[in-house]
mmCIF file of C-alpha atoms in Angstrom:
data_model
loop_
_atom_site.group_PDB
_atom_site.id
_atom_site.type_symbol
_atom_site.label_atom_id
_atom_site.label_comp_id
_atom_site.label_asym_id
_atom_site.label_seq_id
_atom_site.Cartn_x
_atom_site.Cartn_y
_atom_site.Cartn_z
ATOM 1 C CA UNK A 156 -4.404 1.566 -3.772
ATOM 2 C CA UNK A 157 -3.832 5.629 -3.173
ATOM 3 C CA UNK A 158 -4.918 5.958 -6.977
ATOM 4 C CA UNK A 159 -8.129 4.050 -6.670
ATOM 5 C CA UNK A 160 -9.229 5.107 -2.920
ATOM 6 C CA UNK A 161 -8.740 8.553 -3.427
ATOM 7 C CA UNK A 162 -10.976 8.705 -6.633
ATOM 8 C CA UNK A 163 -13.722 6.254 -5.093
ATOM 9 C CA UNK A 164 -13.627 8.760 -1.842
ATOM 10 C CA UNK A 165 -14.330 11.951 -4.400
ATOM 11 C CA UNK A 166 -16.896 10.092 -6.796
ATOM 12 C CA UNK A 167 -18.773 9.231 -3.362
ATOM 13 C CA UNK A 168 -18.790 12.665 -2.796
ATOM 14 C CA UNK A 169 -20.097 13.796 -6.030
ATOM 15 C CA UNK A 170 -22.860 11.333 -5.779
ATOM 16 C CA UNK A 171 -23.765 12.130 -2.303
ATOM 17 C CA UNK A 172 -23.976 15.944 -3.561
ATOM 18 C CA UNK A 173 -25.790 15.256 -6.342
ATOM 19 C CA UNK A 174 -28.105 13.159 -4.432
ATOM 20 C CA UNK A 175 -28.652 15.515 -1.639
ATOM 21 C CA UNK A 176 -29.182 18.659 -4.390
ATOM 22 C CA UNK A 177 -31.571 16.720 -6.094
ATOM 23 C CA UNK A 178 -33.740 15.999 -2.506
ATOM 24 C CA UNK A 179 -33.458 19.569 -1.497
ATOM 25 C CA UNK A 180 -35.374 21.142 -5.095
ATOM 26 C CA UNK A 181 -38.028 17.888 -4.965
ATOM 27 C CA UNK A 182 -39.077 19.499 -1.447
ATOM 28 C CA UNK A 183 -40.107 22.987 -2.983
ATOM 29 C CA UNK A 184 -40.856 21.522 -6.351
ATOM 30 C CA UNK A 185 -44.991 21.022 -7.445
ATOM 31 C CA UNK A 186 -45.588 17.332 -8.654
ATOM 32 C CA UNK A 187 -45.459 16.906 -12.832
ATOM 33 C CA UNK A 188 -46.985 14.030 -14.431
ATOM 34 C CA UNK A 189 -44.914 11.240 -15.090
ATOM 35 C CA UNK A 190 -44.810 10.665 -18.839
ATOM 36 C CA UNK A 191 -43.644 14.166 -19.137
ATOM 37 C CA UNK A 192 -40.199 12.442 -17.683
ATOM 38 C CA UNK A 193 -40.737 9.166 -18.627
ATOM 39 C CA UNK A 194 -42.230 9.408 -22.156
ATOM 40 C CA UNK A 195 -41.395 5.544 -23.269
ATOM 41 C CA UNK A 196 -41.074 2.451 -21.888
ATOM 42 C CA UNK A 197 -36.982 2.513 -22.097
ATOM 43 C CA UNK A 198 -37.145 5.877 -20.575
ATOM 44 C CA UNK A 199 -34.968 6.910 -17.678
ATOM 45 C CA UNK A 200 -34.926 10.438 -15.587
ATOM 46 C CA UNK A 201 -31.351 10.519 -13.844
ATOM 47 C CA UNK A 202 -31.514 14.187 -13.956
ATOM 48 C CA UNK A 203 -34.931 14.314 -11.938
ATOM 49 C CA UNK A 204 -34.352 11.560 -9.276
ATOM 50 C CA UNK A 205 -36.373 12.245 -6.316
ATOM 51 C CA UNK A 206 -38.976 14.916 -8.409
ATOM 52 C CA UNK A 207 -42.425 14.284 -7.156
ATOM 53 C CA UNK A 208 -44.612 13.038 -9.851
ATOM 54 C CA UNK A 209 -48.013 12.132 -10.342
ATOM 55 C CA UNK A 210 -49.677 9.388 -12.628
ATOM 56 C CA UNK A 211 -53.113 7.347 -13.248
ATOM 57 C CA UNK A 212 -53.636 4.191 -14.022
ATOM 58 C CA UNK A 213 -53.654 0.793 -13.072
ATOM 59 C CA UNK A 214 -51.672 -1.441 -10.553
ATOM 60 C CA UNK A 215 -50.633 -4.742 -12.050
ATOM 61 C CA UNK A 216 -50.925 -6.875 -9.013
ATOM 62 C CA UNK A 217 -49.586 -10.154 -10.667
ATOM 63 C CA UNK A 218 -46.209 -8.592 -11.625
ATOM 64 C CA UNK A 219 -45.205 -7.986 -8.210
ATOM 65 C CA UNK A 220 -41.611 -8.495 -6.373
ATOM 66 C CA UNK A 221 -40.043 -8.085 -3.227
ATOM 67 C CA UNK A 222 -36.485 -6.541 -2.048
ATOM 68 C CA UNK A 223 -34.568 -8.594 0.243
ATOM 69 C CA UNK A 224 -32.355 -7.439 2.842
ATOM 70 C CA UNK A 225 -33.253 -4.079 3.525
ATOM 71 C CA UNK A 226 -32.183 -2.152 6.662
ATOM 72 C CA UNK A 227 -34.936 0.621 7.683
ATOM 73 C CA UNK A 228 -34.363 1.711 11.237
ATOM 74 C CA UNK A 229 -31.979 -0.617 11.800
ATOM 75 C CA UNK A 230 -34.111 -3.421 11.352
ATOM 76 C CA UNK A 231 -34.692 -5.889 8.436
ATOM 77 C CA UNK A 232 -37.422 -5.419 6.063
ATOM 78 C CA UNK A 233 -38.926 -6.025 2.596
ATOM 79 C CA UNK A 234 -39.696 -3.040 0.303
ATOM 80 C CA UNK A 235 -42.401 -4.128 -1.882
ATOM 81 C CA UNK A 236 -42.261 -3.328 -6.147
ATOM 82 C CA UNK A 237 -45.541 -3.830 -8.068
ATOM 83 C CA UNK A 238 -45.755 -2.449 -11.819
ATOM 84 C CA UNK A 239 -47.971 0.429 -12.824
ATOM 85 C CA UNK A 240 -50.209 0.855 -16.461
ATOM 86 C CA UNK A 241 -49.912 4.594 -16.590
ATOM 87 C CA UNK A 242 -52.874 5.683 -19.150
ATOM 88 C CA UNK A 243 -51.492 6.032 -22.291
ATOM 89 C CA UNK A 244 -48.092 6.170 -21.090
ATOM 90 C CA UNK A 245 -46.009 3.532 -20.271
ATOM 91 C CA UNK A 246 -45.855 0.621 -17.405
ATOM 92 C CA UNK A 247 -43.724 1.714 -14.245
ATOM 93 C CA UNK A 248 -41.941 -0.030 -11.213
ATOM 94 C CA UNK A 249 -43.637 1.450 -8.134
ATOM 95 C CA UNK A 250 -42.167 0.940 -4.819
ATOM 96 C CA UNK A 251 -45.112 0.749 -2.396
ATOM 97 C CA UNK A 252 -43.199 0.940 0.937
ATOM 98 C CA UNK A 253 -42.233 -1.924 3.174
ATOM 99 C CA UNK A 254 -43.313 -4.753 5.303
ATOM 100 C CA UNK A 255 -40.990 -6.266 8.021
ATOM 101 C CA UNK A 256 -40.372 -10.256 8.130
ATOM 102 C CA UNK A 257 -42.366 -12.233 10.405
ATOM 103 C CA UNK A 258 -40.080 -14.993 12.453
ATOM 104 C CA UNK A 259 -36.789 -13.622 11.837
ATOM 105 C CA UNK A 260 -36.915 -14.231 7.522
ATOM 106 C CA UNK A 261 -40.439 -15.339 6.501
ATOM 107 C CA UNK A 262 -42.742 -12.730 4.447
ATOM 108 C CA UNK A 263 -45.911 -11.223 5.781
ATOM 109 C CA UNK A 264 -49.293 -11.087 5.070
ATOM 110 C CA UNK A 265 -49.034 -8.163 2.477
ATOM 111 C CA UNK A 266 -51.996 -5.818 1.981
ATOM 112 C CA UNK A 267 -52.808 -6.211 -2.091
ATOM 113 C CA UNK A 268 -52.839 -3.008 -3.948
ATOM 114 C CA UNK A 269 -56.036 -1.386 -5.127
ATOM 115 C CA UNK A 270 -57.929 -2.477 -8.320
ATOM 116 C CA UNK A 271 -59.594 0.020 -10.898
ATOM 117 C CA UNK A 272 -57.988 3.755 -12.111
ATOM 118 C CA UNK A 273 -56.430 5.733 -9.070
ATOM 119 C CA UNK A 274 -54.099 8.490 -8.881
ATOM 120 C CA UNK A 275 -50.844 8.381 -7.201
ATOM 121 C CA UNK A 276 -47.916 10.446 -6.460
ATOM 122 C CA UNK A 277 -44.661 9.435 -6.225
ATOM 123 C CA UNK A 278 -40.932 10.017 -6.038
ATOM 124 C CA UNK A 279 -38.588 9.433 -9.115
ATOM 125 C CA UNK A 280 -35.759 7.071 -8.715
ATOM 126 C CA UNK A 281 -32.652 5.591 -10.388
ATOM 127 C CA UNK A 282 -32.638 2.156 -10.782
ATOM 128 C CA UNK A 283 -30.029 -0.016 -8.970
ATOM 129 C CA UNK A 284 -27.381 -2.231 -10.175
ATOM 130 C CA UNK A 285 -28.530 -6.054 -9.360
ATOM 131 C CA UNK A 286 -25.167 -7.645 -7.751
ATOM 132 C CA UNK A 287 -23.129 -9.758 -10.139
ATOM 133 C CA UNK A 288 -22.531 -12.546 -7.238
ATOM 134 C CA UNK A 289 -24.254 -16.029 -6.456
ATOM 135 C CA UNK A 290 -27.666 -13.607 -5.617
ATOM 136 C CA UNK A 291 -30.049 -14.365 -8.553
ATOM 137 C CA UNK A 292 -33.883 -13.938 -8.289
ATOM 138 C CA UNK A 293 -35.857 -16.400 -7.087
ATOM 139 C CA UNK A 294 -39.820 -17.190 -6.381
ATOM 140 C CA UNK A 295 -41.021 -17.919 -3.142
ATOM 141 C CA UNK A 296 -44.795 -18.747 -2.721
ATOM 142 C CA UNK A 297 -46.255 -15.634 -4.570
ATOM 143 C CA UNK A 298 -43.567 -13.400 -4.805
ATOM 144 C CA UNK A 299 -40.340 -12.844 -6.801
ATOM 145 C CA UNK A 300 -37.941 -11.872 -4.608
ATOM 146 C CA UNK A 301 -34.736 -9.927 -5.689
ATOM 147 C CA UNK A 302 -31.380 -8.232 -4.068
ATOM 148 C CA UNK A 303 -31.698 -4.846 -5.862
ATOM 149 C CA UNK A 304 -34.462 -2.880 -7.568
ATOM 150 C CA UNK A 305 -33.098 -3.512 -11.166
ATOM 151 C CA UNK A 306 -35.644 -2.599 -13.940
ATOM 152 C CA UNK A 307 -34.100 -4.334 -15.847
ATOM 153 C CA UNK A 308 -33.377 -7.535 -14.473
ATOM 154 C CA UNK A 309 -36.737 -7.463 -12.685
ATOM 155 C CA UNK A 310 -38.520 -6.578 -16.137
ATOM 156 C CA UNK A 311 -37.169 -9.509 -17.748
ATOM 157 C CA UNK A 312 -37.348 -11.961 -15.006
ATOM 158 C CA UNK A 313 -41.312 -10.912 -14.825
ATOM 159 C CA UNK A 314 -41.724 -10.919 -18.650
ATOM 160 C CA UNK A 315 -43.410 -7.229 -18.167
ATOM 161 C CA UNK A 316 -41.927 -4.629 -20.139
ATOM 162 C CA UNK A 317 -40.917 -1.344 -17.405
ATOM 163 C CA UNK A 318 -39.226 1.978 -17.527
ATOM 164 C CA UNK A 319 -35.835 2.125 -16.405
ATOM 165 C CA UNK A 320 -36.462 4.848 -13.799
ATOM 166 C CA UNK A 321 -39.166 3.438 -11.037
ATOM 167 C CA UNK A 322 -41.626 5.087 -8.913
ATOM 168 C CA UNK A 323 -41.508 5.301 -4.981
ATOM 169 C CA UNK A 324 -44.416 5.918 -3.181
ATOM 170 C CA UNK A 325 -44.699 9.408 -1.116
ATOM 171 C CA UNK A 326 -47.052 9.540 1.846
ATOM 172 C CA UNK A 327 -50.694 8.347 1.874
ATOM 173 C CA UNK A 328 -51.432 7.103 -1.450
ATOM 174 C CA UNK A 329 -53.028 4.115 -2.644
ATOM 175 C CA UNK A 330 -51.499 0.820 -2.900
ATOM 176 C CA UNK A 331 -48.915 2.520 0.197
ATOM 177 C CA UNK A 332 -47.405 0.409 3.011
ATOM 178 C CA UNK A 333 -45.271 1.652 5.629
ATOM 179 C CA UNK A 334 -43.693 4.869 3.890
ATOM 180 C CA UNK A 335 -39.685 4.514 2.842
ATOM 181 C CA UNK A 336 -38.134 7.652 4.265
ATOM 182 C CA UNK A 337 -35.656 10.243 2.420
ATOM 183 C CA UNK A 338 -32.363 9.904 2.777
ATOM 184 C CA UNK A 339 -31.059 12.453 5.230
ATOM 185 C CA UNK A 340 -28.962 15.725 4.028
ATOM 186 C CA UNK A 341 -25.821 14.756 4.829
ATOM 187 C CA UNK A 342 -22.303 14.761 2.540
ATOM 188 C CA UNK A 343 -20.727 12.438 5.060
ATOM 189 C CA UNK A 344 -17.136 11.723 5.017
ATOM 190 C CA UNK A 345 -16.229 11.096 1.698
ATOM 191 C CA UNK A 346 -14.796 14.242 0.332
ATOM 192 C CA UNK A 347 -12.579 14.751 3.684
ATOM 193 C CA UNK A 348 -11.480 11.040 3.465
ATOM 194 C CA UNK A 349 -10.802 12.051 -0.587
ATOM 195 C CA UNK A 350 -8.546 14.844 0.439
ATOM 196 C CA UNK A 351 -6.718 12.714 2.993
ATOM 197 C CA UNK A 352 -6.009 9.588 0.664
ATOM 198 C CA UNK A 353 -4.579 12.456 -2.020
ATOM 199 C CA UNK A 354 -2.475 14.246 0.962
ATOM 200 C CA UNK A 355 -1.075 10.694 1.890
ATOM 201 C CA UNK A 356 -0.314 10.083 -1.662
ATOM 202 C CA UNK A 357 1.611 13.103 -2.102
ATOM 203 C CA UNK A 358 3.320 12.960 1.628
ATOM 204 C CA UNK A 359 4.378 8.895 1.084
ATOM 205 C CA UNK A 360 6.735 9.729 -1.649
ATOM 206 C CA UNK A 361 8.443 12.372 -0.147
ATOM 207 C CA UNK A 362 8.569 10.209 3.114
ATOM 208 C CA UNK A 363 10.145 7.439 1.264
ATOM 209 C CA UNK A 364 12.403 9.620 -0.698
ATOM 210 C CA UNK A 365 13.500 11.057 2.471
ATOM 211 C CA UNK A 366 13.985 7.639 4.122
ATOM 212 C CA UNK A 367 16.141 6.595 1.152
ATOM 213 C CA UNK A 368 18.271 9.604 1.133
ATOM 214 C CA UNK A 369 19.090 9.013 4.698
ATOM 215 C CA UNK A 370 19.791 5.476 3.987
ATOM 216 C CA UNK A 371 22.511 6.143 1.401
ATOM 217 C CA UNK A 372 23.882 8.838 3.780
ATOM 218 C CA UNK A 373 23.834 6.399 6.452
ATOM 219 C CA UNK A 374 25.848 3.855 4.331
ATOM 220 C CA UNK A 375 28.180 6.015 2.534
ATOM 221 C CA UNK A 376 29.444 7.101 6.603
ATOM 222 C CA UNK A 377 29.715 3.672 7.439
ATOM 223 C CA UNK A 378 32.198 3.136 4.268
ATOM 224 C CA UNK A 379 34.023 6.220 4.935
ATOM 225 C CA UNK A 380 34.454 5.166 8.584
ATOM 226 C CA UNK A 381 35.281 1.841 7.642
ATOM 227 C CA UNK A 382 37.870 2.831 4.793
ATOM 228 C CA UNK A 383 39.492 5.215 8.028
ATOM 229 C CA UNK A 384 39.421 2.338 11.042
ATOM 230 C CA UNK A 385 41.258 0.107 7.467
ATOM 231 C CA UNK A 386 44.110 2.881 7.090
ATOM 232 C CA UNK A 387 44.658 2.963 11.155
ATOM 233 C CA UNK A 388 45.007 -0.515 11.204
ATOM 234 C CA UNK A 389 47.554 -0.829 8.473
ATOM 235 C CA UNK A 390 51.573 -1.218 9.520
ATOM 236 C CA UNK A 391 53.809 0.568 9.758
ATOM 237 C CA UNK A 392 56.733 0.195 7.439
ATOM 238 C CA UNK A 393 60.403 0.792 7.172
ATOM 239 C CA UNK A 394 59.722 4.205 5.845
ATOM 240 C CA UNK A 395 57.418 5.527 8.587
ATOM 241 C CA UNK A 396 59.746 4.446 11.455
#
């Protein structure tokens, strides 16, 4: 367990980092248009997550989906995907924000997005990994409604060809529900925890090794004293009286 802990701790680390560099430029960085990150529509932007960009076009609002079981403010919501033409680039996953459930699991009313050309602008993201469990898409009245935003999945399931990277709404724009906030700049715990799992894998040896050692020394006394209480308990013979 020490040699997979340890490197899960540290890759945590590097991704928080990563993640938290990447937040920190986007905040001083002026907006670019999209297709100069996402050219294509099998294009993906890893190296720009979280760079404001800006794009034109169209919503599409029959290829829409939701996200179940999200956690904003520790309460449950759903964060709400709807495709994007960009003009003569190609069709995007936006993220529009998020709705909370009405009587404890059941979808809102959701406001539609805007028809006709508008302008949006928009944070890059990485799309997710859809879990690999018993937690498939499924339709519910007029939504799909997924576990993870997976391009991929989600482009196949709605038959719409989309980038790999998606779009997530910044403040004020149109098509926008309640605004998804960053994540905060923190590194958390991961690279301490890393350094501990790595100190405790160097320490247990030695501690066992040490254990060991004192468990032969422990036995090889025991013989010795045990050989000596044999010899005193011999007796005696002709010779020694």
């Amino acid at each position: 367990s020490l040699t997979v802990l340890a490197p899960w701790q540290l890759g945590k680390n590097t991704m928080t980092s990563r993640e938290n560099n990447q937040i920190e430029a986007s905040l001083s960085a002026d907006p670019v248009p999209v297709i100069s990150l996402l050219p294509q529509q099998d294009s993906a932007a890893p190296e720009f997550q979280w760079r404001r960009v800006t794009a034109i076009g169209r919503y599409l609002p029959a290829t829409q989906a939701l996200v179940r079981l999200r956690l904003l403010g520790g309460a449950p919501a759903f964060e709400v995907l709807t495709a994007f033409a960009v003009d003569a680039g190609p069709t995007v996953l936006v993220n529009r924000g998020y709705v909370r459930p009405v009587d404890g699991n059941k979808v809102p009313e959701i406001a539609p997005p805007p028809e006709g050309s508008v302008s949006i602008t928009a944070r890059l993201r990485d799309s997710e990994t859809a879990p690999v469990d018993d937690k498939q898409p499924f339709r519910e009245g007029d939504f799909l409604q997924v576990y993870a935003i997976d391009t991929r999945q989600i482009a196949d399931v709605l038959d719409t060809p989309l980038t790999v990277s998606y779009l997530q709404l910044a403040d004020d724009q149109p098509g926008g529900l309640d605004v998804l906030p960053l994540p905060q700049l923190d590194a958390g715990p991961f690279l301490s925890y890393g350094i501990q799992w790595i100190a405790f894998g160097i320490l247990a040896p030695i501690g066992l090794g040490y254990f060991a050692y004192s468990e032969i020394r422990m036995r090889r006394r025991e013989a010795v004293n045990r050989a000596a209480a044999e010899t005193s308990a011999e007796p005696l013979t002709v010779e020694d009286k």
